[in-house]
Amino acid sequence: MNSSRRNFTIITLSLALLAGCSRGKDDQRIVLGFSQIGAESEWRTANTQSIKSAAATMGIDLRFSDAQQKQENQIKAIRSFIAQKVDVIAFSPVVETGWDTVLKEAHDAKIPVILTDRSVTSDPSLYVGFIGSDFVEEGRRAGRWAVEHFKDVSGDVNIVELQGTVGAGPAIDRKKGFEEIIASHPNFKIIRSQSGEFTRAKGKEVMEAFLKGETRKIHLLFAHNDDMAIGAIQAIEEAGLKPGTDIAIVSIDAVKGAFEAMIAGKMNATVECNPLLGPQLMTSVTEVMAGKPIPKRIVVEEQVFTMETAKQHIQSRKY
Ligand code: AHR
C-alpha cells in the first residue's frame, strides 16, 4: 500500500472508531466506561456478565474494556474513557497501588469514578464510591471455619495457603483476616504460602509444588478463591490423596464449581464473595448522574457454605 493510501486508511479507521465511541446527538443514555481486570476466574466471568446485563437492563451505554490482568491496560483504558468524555468511569483495580496519576486525570476532567469489587490506596477524594465485599471479613470467616473444624486437635494444624494475585486487595485482606483469627491458636501454622494468581492452572501448579516439597503432613488448604482450590484438588488427587478428607479445604467465592466439589466431598467449605455487583453499580451511576450523593462504601452481604449444606443451596445459586 502506498503512503497516501495508508494515511487515508488510517484516517478512515480513526474516524470510524471515533464514531463508534461517541454518542449520536439523540442518544441521551448515560455513558459508562468500565475497565474489568480480565477473566481469570468463574467469579470474574459472573461479575462481567452481571455488569453487562445490568447496563443493558437500565439503558446505560456501557464501554467495556478487558485489561487481561495488566494494570497498564487498565490505565490505558481509563485514559481512553477520559478522551471519549464518558459520563462516569468505573473499574475493578487489579492491584491496590499505582492509581494516583490516572485518578487525578479523571478528577481534573470532572468525570466521577466508582470503584467496584476491589479498592485502591489512593486518596478517597479521587473517587465517589466503592462497591464491594469486605475481604478482611471473608478471610476471618475462613479462619473461623478452620478453627471450628480442627477444634478437637491439640497438635499442630499445618496449613498451606494459596494467595491471590500479588498486590491485589482481596489477596492482602483475606490473608490478614485469616491470620488474625488463627493468631490466638498457636498450634495453627501456615507452613507454605504462595500466589496462585486466582487461577485454576496456577493453583494446581503451586499445590503440586507444596505437595512435592513438604515432608510434614498438610492438614488444611486455605485458598483465596475457589478456582485455585479446584486446581489444587486435581493436584491432591494426582498425588494419591483425598481432597476434603486427607487435606481439608476452605476457600472463598462460593461459585458453582465449589458447590459441585463440596457435594462430591472434595471441598469442605467456601466463604461467599458476591460478584453480582452490576445492578448496584448501575443504580450508583444513575444517582451520581442525577447529582445525588452515593455512599462512599457499599458493602455486599455474604455468608459461608459447607459440604453439609451444599446440596440444599446449589439449585438456587446464580453463579
Ligand atoms: O476480587 C475478587 C476476587 O477476584 C475473587 O475472589 C476471585 O475469584 C477473583 O478473581
Tab-separated table of C-alpha atoms and ligand atoms in Angstrom:
chain	number	residue	atom	x	y	z
A	1	MET	CA	0.000	0.000	0.000
A	2	ASN	CA	1.469	3.432	-0.923
A	3	SER	CA	1.842	6.038	1.832
A	4	SER	CA	-1.078	8.323	0.813
A	5	ARG	CA	-3.390	5.298	0.566
A	6	ARG	CA	-2.145	4.093	4.001
A	7	ASN	CA	-2.758	7.545	5.541
A	8	PHE	CA	-6.240	7.609	4.065
A	9	THR	CA	-6.964	4.162	5.534
A	10	ILE	CA	-5.674	5.219	8.974
A	11	ILE	CA	-7.804	8.398	8.935
A	12	THR	CA	-10.886	6.443	7.820
A	13	LEU	CA	-10.361	3.827	10.548
A	14	SER	CA	-9.808	6.507	13.215
A	15	LEU	CA	-12.996	8.324	12.181
A	16	ALA	CA	-14.932	5.042	12.256
A	17	LEU	CA	-13.553	4.321	15.740
A	18	LEU	CA	-14.457	7.792	16.988
A	19	ALA	CA	-17.936	7.476	15.519
A	20	GLY	CA	-18.341	4.163	17.355
A	21	CYS	CA	-17.208	5.718	20.618
A	22	SER	CA	-19.203	8.924	20.531
A	23	ARG	CA	-22.896	9.428	21.156
A	24	GLY	CA	-25.374	10.126	18.396
A	25	LYS	CA	-26.970	13.521	19.005
A	26	ASP	CA	-30.333	11.989	20.022
A	27	ASP	CA	-28.781	9.417	22.322
A	28	GLN	CA	-29.497	10.622	25.862
A	29	ARG	CA	-28.173	7.487	27.561
A	30	ILE	CA	-25.569	7.732	30.297
A	31	VAL	CA	-22.172	6.575	29.012
A	32	LEU	CA	-20.230	4.390	31.448
A	33	GLY	CA	-16.626	3.362	30.799
A	34	PHE	CA	-15.805	0.164	32.682
A	35	SER	CA	-12.351	-1.393	32.959
A	36	GLN	CA	-12.503	-5.038	34.008
A	37	ILE	CA	-9.453	-6.934	35.309
A	38	GLY	CA	-9.784	-9.902	32.945
A	39	ALA	CA	-11.363	-13.357	33.006
A	40	GLU	CA	-9.172	-15.202	35.499
A	41	SER	CA	-11.923	-17.000	37.428
A	42	GLU	CA	-15.513	-18.249	37.442
A	43	TRP	CA	-16.204	-15.323	39.815
A	44	ARG	CA	-14.873	-12.763	37.321
A	45	THR	CA	-16.967	-14.204	34.474
A	46	ALA	CA	-20.098	-13.879	36.631
A	47	ASN	CA	-19.104	-10.319	37.586
A	48	THR	CA	-18.651	-9.286	33.926
A	49	GLN	CA	-21.982	-10.860	32.988
A	50	SER	CA	-23.723	-9.038	35.848
A	51	ILE	CA	-22.287	-5.661	34.779
A	52	LYS	CA	-23.154	-6.131	31.098
A	53	SER	CA	-26.695	-7.308	31.723
A	54	ALA	CA	-27.448	-4.633	34.351
A	55	ALA	CA	-26.222	-1.923	31.948
A	56	ALA	CA	-28.474	-3.303	29.206
A	57	THR	CA	-31.473	-3.531	31.574
A	58	MET	CA	-31.006	0.004	32.848
A	59	GLY	CA	-30.362	1.518	29.404
A	60	ILE	CA	-26.786	2.575	30.142
A	61	ASP	CA	-24.341	2.803	27.242
A	62	LEU	CA	-21.503	0.599	28.534
A	63	ARG	CA	-17.986	0.891	27.086
A	64	PHE	CA	-16.355	-2.284	28.379
A	65	SER	CA	-12.634	-2.951	28.346
A	66	ASP	CA	-10.834	-6.167	29.409
A	67	ALA	CA	-7.347	-5.496	30.849
A	68	GLN	CA	-6.127	-9.107	30.719
A	69	GLN	CA	-4.710	-8.867	34.259
A	70	LYS	CA	-2.476	-5.876	33.457
A	71	GLN	CA	-2.580	-2.612	35.389
A	72	GLU	CA	-1.042	-0.762	32.414
A	73	ASN	CA	-4.011	-1.859	30.269
A	74	GLN	CA	-6.441	-0.566	32.893
A	75	ILE	CA	-4.645	2.789	32.987
A	76	LYS	CA	-4.772	2.980	29.155
A	77	ALA	CA	-8.494	2.142	29.195
A	78	ILE	CA	-9.231	4.837	31.802
A	79	ARG	CA	-7.277	7.414	29.756
A	80	SER	CA	-9.249	6.398	26.687
A	81	PHE	CA	-12.537	6.836	28.615
A	82	ILE	CA	-11.372	10.322	29.639
A	83	ALA	CA	-10.558	11.141	25.991
A	84	GLN	CA	-14.005	9.866	24.952
A	85	LYS	CA	-15.570	12.146	27.614
A	86	VAL	CA	-17.713	9.370	29.095
A	87	ASP	CA	-20.120	10.408	31.867
A	88	VAL	CA	-18.827	8.017	34.549
A	89	ILE	CA	-15.823	5.706	34.842
A	90	ALA	CA	-15.915	2.502	36.903
A	91	PHE	CA	-13.224	-0.087	37.344
A	92	SER	CA	-12.133	-3.065	39.360
A	93	PRO	CA	-8.444	-2.395	40.115
A	94	VAL	CA	-6.176	-5.417	39.629
A	95	VAL	CA	-3.827	-4.173	42.390
A	96	GLU	CA	-4.250	-1.600	45.155
A	97	THR	CA	-1.431	0.839	44.388
A	98	GLY	CA	-0.307	2.959	41.424
A	99	TRP	CA	-3.571	4.718	40.564
A	100	ASP	CA	-2.942	8.287	41.828
A	101	THR	CA	-1.964	9.881	38.498
A	102	VAL	CA	-4.764	8.457	36.378
A	103	LEU	CA	-7.360	9.115	39.089
A	104	LYS	CA	-6.193	12.745	39.238
A	105	GLU	CA	-6.564	12.943	35.444
A	106	ALA	CA	-10.186	11.734	35.706
A	107	HIS	CA	-10.789	14.148	38.588
A	108	ASP	CA	-9.366	17.075	36.570
A	109	ALA	CA	-11.608	16.078	33.654
A	110	LYS	CA	-14.545	16.158	36.137
A	111	ILE	CA	-15.500	12.558	35.409
A	112	PRO	CA	-16.719	10.751	38.538
A	113	VAL	CA	-15.061	7.394	39.244
A	114	ILE	CA	-16.708	4.468	41.033
A	115	LEU	CA	-14.616	1.520	42.241
A	116	THR	CA	-16.208	-1.916	42.124
A	117	ASP	CA	-15.090	-5.197	43.695
A	118	ARG	CA	-11.565	-4.053	44.727
A	119	SER	CA	-10.301	-0.802	46.195
A	120	VAL	CA	-7.151	1.318	45.913
A	121	THR	CA	-4.787	3.023	48.358
A	122	SER	CA	-5.224	6.440	46.660
A	123	ASP	CA	-6.801	9.477	48.322
A	124	PRO	CA	-10.537	8.649	48.672
A	125	SER	CA	-11.460	12.125	47.395
A	126	LEU	CA	-10.372	10.891	43.927
A	127	TYR	CA	-13.356	8.525	43.623
A	128	VAL	CA	-17.007	8.916	44.555
A	129	GLY	CA	-17.635	5.451	45.976
A	130	PHE	CA	-16.516	1.854	46.348
A	131	ILE	CA	-18.949	-1.071	45.972
A	132	GLY	CA	-17.618	-4.464	47.042
A	133	SER	CA	-17.044	-7.140	49.637
A	134	ASP	CA	-15.293	-6.881	52.966
A	135	PHE	CA	-12.295	-9.060	52.086
A	136	VAL	CA	-10.794	-8.976	55.589
A	137	GLU	CA	-14.062	-10.357	56.959
A	138	GLU	CA	-14.028	-13.077	54.278
A	139	GLY	CA	-10.560	-14.137	55.494
A	140	ARG	CA	-11.828	-14.102	59.086
A	141	ARG	CA	-14.778	-16.301	58.117
A	142	ALA	CA	-12.423	-18.845	56.527
A	143	GLY	CA	-10.257	-18.695	59.678
A	144	ARG	CA	-13.249	-19.202	61.991
A	145	TRP	CA	-14.375	-22.192	59.945
A	146	ALA	CA	-10.856	-23.696	60.213
A	147	VAL	CA	-10.681	-23.157	63.977
A	148	GLU	CA	-14.077	-24.828	64.436
A	149	HIS	CA	-13.189	-27.718	62.095
A	150	PHE	CA	-9.980	-28.541	63.989
A	151	LYS	CA	-11.259	-27.670	67.476
A	152	ASP	CA	-10.547	-31.163	68.865
A	153	VAL	CA	-6.969	-31.271	67.532
A	154	SER	CA	-4.378	-30.316	70.126
A	155	GLY	CA	-1.276	-30.952	67.969
A	156	ASP	CA	-0.098	-28.809	65.071
A	157	VAL	CA	-2.555	-27.923	62.314
A	158	ASN	CA	-0.311	-27.442	59.270
A	159	ILE	CA	-1.795	-25.052	56.741
A	160	VAL	CA	-0.812	-24.304	53.151
A	161	GLU	CA	-2.113	-21.092	51.655
A	162	LEU	CA	-2.768	-20.261	48.001
A	163	GLN	CA	-2.763	-16.485	47.789
A	164	GLY	CA	-4.456	-14.420	45.093
A	165	THR	CA	-2.691	-12.011	42.731
A	166	VAL	CA	0.260	-10.301	44.406
A	167	GLY	CA	-0.704	-6.756	45.456
A	168	ALA	CA	-4.457	-7.309	44.931
A	169	GLY	CA	-6.826	-6.104	47.654
A	170	PRO	CA	-8.520	-9.486	48.180
A	171	ALA	CA	-5.161	-11.291	48.475
A	172	ILE	CA	-3.827	-8.812	51.055
A	173	ASP	CA	-7.055	-8.590	53.064
A	174	ARG	CA	-8.062	-12.268	53.059
A	175	LYS	CA	-4.603	-13.219	54.314
A	176	LYS	CA	-4.860	-10.564	57.017
A	177	GLY	CA	-8.325	-11.688	58.190
A	178	PHE	CA	-7.393	-15.376	58.244
A	179	GLU	CA	-4.151	-14.739	60.155
A	180	GLU	CA	-5.997	-12.532	62.650
A	181	ILE	CA	-8.247	-15.460	63.623
A	182	ILE	CA	-5.605	-18.195	63.786
A	183	ALA	CA	-3.243	-15.900	65.761
A	184	SER	CA	-4.960	-16.907	69.005
A	185	HIS	CA	-4.463	-20.625	68.177
A	186	PRO	CA	-0.687	-21.160	68.264
A	187	ASN	CA	-0.973	-24.760	67.003
A	188	PHE	CA	-2.330	-23.400	63.662
A	189	LYS	CA	0.736	-22.901	61.469
A	190	ILE	CA	0.934	-21.624	57.895
A	191	ILE	CA	3.804	-23.772	56.644
A	192	ARG	CA	3.705	-22.722	52.989
A	193	SER	CA	2.177	-19.683	51.284
A	194	GLN	CA	2.441	-18.627	47.649
A	195	SER	CA	0.439	-16.856	44.980
A	196	GLY	CA	-1.671	-18.971	42.643
A	197	GLU	CA	-2.800	-15.780	40.838
A	198	PHE	CA	-6.509	-16.577	41.364
A	199	THR	CA	-6.433	-19.153	38.507
A	200	ARG	CA	-7.069	-22.913	38.412
A	201	ALA	CA	-3.914	-23.659	36.409
A	202	LYS	CA	-1.626	-21.787	38.793
A	203	GLY	CA	-3.458	-23.131	41.850
A	204	LYS	CA	-2.770	-26.663	40.643
A	205	GLU	CA	0.856	-25.911	39.833
A	206	VAL	CA	1.604	-24.322	43.220
A	207	MET	CA	-0.224	-27.084	45.135
A	208	GLU	CA	1.858	-29.680	43.269
A	209	ALA	CA	4.992	-27.862	44.429
A	210	PHE	CA	3.694	-27.729	48.033
A	211	LEU	CA	2.974	-31.480	47.992
A	212	LYS	CA	6.358	-32.356	46.467
A	213	GLY	CA	8.399	-30.041	48.660
A	214	GLU	CA	6.741	-30.726	52.009
A	215	THR	CA	7.638	-33.580	54.320
A	216	ARG	CA	5.252	-32.531	57.083
A	217	LYS	CA	1.602	-33.589	56.881
A	218	ILE	CA	-0.622	-30.922	55.351
A	219	HIS	CA	-3.893	-30.723	57.303
A	220	LEU	CA	-5.565	-27.744	55.659
A	221	LEU	CA	-5.505	-25.803	52.405
A	222	PHE	CA	-6.691	-22.202	52.605
A	223	ALA	CA	-7.180	-20.898	49.052
A	224	HIS	CA	-8.018	-17.242	48.438
A	225	ASN	CA	-10.514	-18.286	45.752
A	226	ASP	CA	-12.443	-21.339	44.569
A	227	ASP	CA	-10.687	-21.593	41.212
A	228	MET	CA	-7.298	-22.101	42.872
A	229	ALA	CA	-8.884	-24.608	45.295
A	230	ILE	CA	-10.365	-26.549	42.354
A	231	GLY	CA	-6.950	-26.611	40.645
A	232	ALA	CA	-5.382	-27.773	43.923
A	233	ILE	CA	-7.976	-30.581	44.242
A	234	GLN	CA	-6.628	-32.037	40.987
A	235	ALA	CA	-3.054	-31.841	42.305
A	236	ILE	CA	-4.060	-33.535	45.578
A	237	GLU	CA	-5.830	-36.364	43.735
A	238	GLU	CA	-2.888	-36.841	41.375
A	239	ALA	CA	-0.658	-37.152	44.453
A	240	GLY	CA	-2.856	-40.078	45.584
A	241	LEU	CA	-4.566	-38.192	48.419
A	242	LYS	CA	-8.236	-37.467	49.087
A	243	PRO	CA	-9.115	-33.756	48.987
A	244	GLY	CA	-11.659	-32.864	51.667
A	245	THR	CA	-10.575	-35.853	53.810
A	246	ASP	CA	-6.767	-36.202	53.872
A	247	ILE	CA	-6.446	-32.455	53.380
A	248	ALA	CA	-9.350	-30.221	54.433
A	249	ILE	CA	-10.068	-27.325	52.072
A	250	VAL	CA	-11.592	-23.924	52.738
A	251	SER	CA	-11.721	-21.269	50.047
A	252	ILE	CA	-13.564	-18.116	49.055
A	253	ASP	CA	-16.162	-17.113	46.394
A	254	ALA	CA	-18.922	-19.783	46.581
A	255	VAL	CA	-19.122	-20.278	42.817
A	256	LYS	CA	-21.000	-23.284	41.343
A	257	GLY	CA	-17.731	-25.227	40.865
A	258	ALA	CA	-17.137	-25.075	44.625
A	259	PHE	CA	-20.643	-26.388	45.342
A	260	GLU	CA	-20.024	-29.294	42.961
A	261	ALA	CA	-16.715	-30.040	44.708
A	262	MET	CA	-18.391	-29.885	48.140
A	263	ILE	CA	-21.208	-32.200	47.037
A	264	ALA	CA	-18.534	-34.627	45.754
A	265	GLY	CA	-16.894	-34.454	49.210
A	266	LYS	CA	-13.726	-32.845	47.840
A	267	MET	CA	-14.011	-29.389	49.416
A	268	ASN	CA	-15.143	-28.623	52.958
A	269	ALA	CA	-16.277	-25.009	52.958
A	270	THR	CA	-16.430	-21.859	50.872
A	271	VAL	CA	-16.963	-18.288	52.010
A	272	GLU	CA	-19.243	-16.289	49.759
A	273	CYS	CA	-17.923	-13.337	47.751
A	274	ASN	CA	-20.782	-11.945	45.706
A	275	PRO	CA	-19.854	-10.986	42.106
A	276	LEU	CA	-23.342	-9.762	41.158
A	277	LEU	CA	-22.440	-6.100	41.515
A	278	GLY	CA	-23.954	-4.892	38.222
A	279	PRO	CA	-27.379	-3.685	39.472
A	280	GLN	CA	-25.868	-1.778	42.424
A	281	LEU	CA	-23.227	-0.225	40.165
A	282	MET	CA	-25.822	0.952	37.608
A	283	THR	CA	-28.010	2.377	40.402
A	284	SER	CA	-24.999	4.298	41.743
A	285	VAL	CA	-24.141	5.542	38.231
A	286	THR	CA	-27.653	6.908	37.708
A	287	GLU	CA	-27.633	8.519	41.152
A	288	VAL	CA	-24.293	10.205	40.522
A	289	MET	CA	-25.591	11.492	37.184
A	290	ALA	CA	-28.695	12.850	38.944
A	291	GLY	CA	-26.409	14.807	41.252
A	292	LYS	CA	-27.245	12.667	44.289
A	293	PRO	CA	-24.513	11.680	46.740
A	294	ILE	CA	-23.772	7.941	46.939
A	295	PRO	CA	-22.347	6.163	49.991
A	296	LYS	CA	-18.552	6.186	49.958
A	297	ARG	CA	-18.577	2.485	50.825
A	298	ILE	CA	-21.253	-0.049	49.868
A	299	VAL	CA	-20.549	-3.466	51.429
A	300	VAL	CA	-22.101	-6.604	49.965
A	301	GLU	CA	-23.835	-9.091	52.325
A	302	GLU	CA	-22.326	-12.596	52.278
A	303	GLN	CA	-22.344	-15.967	54.080
A	304	VAL	CA	-20.453	-19.273	54.498
A	305	PHE	CA	-21.430	-22.611	52.868
A	306	THR	CA	-20.179	-26.048	53.905
A	307	MET	CA	-20.193	-29.532	52.361
A	308	GLU	CA	-23.003	-30.486	54.764
A	309	THR	CA	-25.359	-27.845	53.327
A	310	ALA	CA	-24.058	-27.575	49.729
A	311	LYS	CA	-26.766	-29.789	48.198
A	312	GLN	CA	-29.645	-27.723	49.535
A	313	HIS	CA	-28.170	-24.478	48.146
A	314	ILE	CA	-26.737	-25.433	44.729
A	315	GLN	CA	-30.011	-25.072	42.780
A	316	SER	CA	-30.566	-21.520	43.977
A	317	ARG	CA	-27.029	-20.315	43.227
A	318	LYS	CA	-26.910	-17.753	40.428
A	319	TYR	CA	-23.204	-18.082	39.637
B	1	AHR	O1	-11.736	-9.538	43.632
B	1	AHR	C1	-12.499	-10.685	43.788
B	1	AHR	C2	-11.671	-11.890	43.524
B	1	AHR	O2	-11.121	-11.820	42.231
B	1	AHR	C3	-12.405	-13.220	43.557
B	1	AHR	O3	-12.332	-13.859	44.781
B	1	AHR	C4	-11.609	-14.002	42.588
B	1	AHR	O4	-12.181	-15.225	42.224
B	1	AHR	C5	-11.404	-13.022	41.529
B	1	AHR	O5	-10.564	-13.363	40.540
